PDB file of C-alpha atoms in Angstrom:
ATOM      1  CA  UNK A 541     -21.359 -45.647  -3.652  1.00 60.00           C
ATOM      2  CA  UNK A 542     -22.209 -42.176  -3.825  1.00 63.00           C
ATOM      3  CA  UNK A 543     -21.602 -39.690  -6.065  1.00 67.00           C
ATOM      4  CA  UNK A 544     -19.806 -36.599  -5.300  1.00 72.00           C
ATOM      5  CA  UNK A 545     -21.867 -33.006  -4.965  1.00 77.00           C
ATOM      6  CA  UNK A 546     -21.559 -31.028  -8.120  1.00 83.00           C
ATOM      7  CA  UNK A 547     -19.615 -27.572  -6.986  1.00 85.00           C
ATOM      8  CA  UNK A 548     -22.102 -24.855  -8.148  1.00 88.00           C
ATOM      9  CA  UNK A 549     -20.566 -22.810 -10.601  1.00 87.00           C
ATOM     10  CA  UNK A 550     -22.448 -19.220 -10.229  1.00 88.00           C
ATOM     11  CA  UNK A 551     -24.703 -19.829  -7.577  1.00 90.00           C
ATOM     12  CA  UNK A 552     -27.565 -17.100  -6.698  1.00 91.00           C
ATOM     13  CA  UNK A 553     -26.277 -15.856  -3.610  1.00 94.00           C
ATOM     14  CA  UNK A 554     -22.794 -17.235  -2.831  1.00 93.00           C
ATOM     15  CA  UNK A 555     -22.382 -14.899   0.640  1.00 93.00           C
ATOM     16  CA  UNK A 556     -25.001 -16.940   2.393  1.00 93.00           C
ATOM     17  CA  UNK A 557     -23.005 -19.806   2.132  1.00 92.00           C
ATOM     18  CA  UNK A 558     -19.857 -21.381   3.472  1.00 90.00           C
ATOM     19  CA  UNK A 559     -17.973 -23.037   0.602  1.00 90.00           C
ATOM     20  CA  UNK A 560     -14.840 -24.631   2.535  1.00 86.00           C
ATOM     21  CA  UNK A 561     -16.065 -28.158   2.247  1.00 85.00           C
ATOM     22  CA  UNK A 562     -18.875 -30.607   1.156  1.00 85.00           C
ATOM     23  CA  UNK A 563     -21.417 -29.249   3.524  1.00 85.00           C
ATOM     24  CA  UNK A 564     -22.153 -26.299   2.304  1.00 87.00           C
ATOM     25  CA  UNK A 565     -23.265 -24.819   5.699  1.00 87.00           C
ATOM     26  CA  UNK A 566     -25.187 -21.752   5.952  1.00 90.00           C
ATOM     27  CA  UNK A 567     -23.020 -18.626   6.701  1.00 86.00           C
ATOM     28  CA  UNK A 568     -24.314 -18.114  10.165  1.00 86.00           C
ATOM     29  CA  UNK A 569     -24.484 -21.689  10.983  1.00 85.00           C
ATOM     30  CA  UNK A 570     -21.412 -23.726  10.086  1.00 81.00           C
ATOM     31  CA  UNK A 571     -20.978 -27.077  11.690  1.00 82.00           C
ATOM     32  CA  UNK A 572     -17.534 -27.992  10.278  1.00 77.00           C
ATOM     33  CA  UNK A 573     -15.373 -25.694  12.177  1.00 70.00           C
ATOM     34  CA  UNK A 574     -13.317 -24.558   9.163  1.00 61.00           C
ATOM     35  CA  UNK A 575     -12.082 -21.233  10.802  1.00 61.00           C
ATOM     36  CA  UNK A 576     -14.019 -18.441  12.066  1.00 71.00           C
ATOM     37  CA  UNK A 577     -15.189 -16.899   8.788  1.00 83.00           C
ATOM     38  CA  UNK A 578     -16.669 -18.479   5.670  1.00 87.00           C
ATOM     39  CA  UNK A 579     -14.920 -19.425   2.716  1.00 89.00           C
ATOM     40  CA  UNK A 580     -16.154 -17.603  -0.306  1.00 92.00           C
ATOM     41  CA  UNK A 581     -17.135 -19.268  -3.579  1.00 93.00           C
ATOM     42  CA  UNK A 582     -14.620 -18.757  -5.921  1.00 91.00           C
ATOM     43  CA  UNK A 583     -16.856 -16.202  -7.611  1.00 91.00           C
ATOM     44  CA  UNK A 584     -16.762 -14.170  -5.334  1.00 93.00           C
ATOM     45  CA  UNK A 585     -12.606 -13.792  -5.149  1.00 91.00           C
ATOM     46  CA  UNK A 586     -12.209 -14.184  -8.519  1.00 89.00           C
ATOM     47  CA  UNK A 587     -15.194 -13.191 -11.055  1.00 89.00           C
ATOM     48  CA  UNK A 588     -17.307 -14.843 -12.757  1.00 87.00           C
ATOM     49  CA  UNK A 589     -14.861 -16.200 -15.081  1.00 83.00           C
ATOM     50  CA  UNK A 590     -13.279 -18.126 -12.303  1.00 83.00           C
ATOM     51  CA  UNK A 591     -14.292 -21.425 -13.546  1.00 81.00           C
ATOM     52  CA  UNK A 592     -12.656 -20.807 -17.192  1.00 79.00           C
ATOM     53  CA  UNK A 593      -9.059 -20.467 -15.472  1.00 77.00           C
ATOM     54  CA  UNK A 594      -6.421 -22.688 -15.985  1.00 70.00           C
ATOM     55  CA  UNK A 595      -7.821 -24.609 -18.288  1.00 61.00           C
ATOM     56  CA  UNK A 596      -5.283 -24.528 -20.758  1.00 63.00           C
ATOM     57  CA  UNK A 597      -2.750 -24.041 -17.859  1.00 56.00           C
ATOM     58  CA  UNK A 598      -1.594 -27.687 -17.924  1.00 59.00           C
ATOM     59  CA  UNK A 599      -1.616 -27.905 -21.554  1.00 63.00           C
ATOM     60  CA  UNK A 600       0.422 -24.909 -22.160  1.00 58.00           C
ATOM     61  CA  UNK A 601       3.072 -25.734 -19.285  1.00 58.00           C
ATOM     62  CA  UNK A 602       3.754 -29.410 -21.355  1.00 64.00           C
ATOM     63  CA  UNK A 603       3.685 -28.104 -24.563  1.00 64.00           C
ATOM     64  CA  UNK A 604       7.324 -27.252 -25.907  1.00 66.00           C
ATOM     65  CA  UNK A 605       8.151 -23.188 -25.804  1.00 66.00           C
ATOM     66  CA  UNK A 606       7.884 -21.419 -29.243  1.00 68.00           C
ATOM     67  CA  UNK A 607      11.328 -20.885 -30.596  1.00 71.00           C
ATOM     68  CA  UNK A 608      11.481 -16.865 -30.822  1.00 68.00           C
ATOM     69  CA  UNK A 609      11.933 -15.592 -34.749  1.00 62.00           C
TER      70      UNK A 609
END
């Protein structure tokens, strides 16, 4: 069995790649057909933080509400 591809988390140059599936095709040569355009690396839509989103998100949407004082 094969393990999945790590997702890079800041990669060097994210705009020469197309990040909308496993292949990771180059921008000007994408084989799977995923649209016309490339799908940018989450970097590039949301910062460099992206990866430290949400995190908590899950945790804080179970945990009980603070009663107010």
């Amino acid at each position: 069995m094969a393990a999945a591809k790590r997702f890079p988390q800041a990669p060097a140059h994210p705009e020469r790649v197309c990040w909308g599936c496993d292949r990771y095709c180059p921008a000007n040569a994408m084989r799977c057909g995923n649209g016309s355009d490339r799908t940018q690396h989450p970097a590039e839509l949301f910062g460099e933080d992206w990866d430290q989103w949400g995190l908590s998100a899950e945790e804080a949407a179970a945990a009980p509400p603070e009663p107010l004082s």
